[in-house]
Coordinates of C-alpha atoms in Angstrom, one line a residue:
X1 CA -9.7 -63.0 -29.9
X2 CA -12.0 -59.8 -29.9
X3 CA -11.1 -56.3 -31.4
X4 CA -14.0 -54.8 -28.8
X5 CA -12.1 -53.1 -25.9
X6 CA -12.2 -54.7 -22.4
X7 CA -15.2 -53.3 -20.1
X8 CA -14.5 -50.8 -17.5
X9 CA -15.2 -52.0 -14.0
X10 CA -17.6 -49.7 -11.8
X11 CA -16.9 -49.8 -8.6
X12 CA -18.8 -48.5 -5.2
X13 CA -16.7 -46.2 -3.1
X14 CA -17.5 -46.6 1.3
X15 CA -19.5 -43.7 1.0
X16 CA -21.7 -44.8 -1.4
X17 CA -21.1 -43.4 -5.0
X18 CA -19.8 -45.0 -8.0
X19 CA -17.0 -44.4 -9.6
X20 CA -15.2 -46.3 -12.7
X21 CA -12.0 -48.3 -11.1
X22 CA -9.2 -46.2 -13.9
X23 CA -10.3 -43.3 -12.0
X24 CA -9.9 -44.2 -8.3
X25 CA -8.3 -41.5 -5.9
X26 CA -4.6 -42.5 -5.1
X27 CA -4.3 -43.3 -1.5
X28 CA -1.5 -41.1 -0.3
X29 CA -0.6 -42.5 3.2
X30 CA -1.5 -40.3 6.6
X31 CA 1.5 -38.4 8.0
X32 CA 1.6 -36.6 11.5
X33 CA 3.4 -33.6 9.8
X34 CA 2.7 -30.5 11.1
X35 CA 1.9 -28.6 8.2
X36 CA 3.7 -25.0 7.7
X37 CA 1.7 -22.1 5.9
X38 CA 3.4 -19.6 4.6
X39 CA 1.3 -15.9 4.8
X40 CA 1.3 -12.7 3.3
X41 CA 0.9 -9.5 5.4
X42 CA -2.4 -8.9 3.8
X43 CA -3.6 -12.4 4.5
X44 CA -2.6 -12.9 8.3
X45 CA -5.0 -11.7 11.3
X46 CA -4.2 -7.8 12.7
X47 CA -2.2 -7.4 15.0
X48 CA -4.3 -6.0 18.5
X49 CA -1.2 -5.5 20.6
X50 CA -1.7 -1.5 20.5
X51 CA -5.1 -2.2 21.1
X52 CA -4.5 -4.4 24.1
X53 CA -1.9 -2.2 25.5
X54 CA -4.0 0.9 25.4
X55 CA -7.4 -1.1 26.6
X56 CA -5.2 -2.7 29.4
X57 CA -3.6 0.6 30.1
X58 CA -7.0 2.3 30.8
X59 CA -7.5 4.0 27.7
X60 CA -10.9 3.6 26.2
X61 CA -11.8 1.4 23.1
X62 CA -12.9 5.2 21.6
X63 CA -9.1 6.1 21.4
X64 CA -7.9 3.6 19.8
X65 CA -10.7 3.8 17.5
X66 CA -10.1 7.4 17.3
X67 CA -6.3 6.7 16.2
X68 CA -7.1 4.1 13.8
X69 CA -9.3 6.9 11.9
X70 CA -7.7 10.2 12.6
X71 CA -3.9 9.1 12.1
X72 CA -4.2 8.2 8.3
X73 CA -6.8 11.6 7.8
X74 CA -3.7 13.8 10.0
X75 CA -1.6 12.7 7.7
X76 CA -3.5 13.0 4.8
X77 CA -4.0 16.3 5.8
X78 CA -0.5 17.5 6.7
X79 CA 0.5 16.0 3.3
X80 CA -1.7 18.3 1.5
X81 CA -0.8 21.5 3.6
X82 CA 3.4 20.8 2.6
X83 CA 1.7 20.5 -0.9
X84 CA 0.2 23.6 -1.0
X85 CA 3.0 25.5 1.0
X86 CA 5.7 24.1 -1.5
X87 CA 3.4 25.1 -4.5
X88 CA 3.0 28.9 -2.4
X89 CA 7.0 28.9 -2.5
X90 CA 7.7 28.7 -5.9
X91 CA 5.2 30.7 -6.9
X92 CA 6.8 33.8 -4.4
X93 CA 10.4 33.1 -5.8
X94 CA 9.1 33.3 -9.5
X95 CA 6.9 36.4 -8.8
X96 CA 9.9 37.9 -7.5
X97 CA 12.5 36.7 -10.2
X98 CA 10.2 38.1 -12.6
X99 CA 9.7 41.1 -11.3
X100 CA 13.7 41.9 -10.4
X101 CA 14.3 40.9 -14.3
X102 CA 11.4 43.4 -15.4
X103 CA 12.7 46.0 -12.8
X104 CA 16.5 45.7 -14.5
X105 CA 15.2 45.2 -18.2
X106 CA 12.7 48.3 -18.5
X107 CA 14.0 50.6 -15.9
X108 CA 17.7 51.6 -17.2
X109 CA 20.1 52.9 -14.9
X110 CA 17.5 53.5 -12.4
X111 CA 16.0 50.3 -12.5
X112 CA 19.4 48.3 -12.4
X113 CA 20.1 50.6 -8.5
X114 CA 16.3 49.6 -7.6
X115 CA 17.2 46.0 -8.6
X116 CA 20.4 46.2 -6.3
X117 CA 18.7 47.9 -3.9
X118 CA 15.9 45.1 -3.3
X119 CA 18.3 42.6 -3.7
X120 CA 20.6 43.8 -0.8
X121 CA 17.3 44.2 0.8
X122 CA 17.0 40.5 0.5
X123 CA 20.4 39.3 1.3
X124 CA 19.8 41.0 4.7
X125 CA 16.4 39.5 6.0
X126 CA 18.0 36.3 5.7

């Protein structure tokens, strides 16, 4: 009867190493499962069917290029024209609310018949 621990068997795996025998691999058995992965969007391979089309259409390789680089930049760029014609837009209607509610508050009588003058003048460009 001894308190000393029992020894650990090394063992010699078939391609050569050692290993101790607790910490053996499990043998999981070989399954002809087709194996399913699941991908992201970011992960799979692009998709070339506008490039095939447009190669096997006649088109050149430079216009597809040329639409993979300009399309993102045109509308990058029509983004930032709406931008600046919204920003344009307000800035016109508060100019011109400002300047009707000077017109009415400063001019009296005859500022209140400019004011209703220019707003008719308004209501019939539109």
């Amino acid at each position: 009867m001894s308190n000393l621990p029992e020894p650990v068997r090394v063992v010699q795996l078939p391609d050569g190493t050692y290993t101790y025998a607790d910490q053996l691999p499990a043998i999981q058995p070989q399954l002809r499962v087709p194996q399913v992965v699941h991908q992201h969007i970011h992960q799979a391979p692009p998709d070339r069917t506008v490039q095939r089309v447009a190669l096997g259409s006649g088109v050149g390789a430079g216009a597809v290029a040329a639409g993979v680089y300009f399309g993102p930049l045109l509308v990058g760029a029509l983004t930032a024209i709406a931008a600046n014609l919204a920003l344009l837009a307000f800035l016109a209607v508060a100019l011109a609310w400002g300047v009707v509610t000077v017109v009415k508050s400063v001019g009296g009588p005859d500022g209140k018949a400019a004011a209703k003058t220019l707003a008719k003048a308004r209501k019939r460009r539109r």
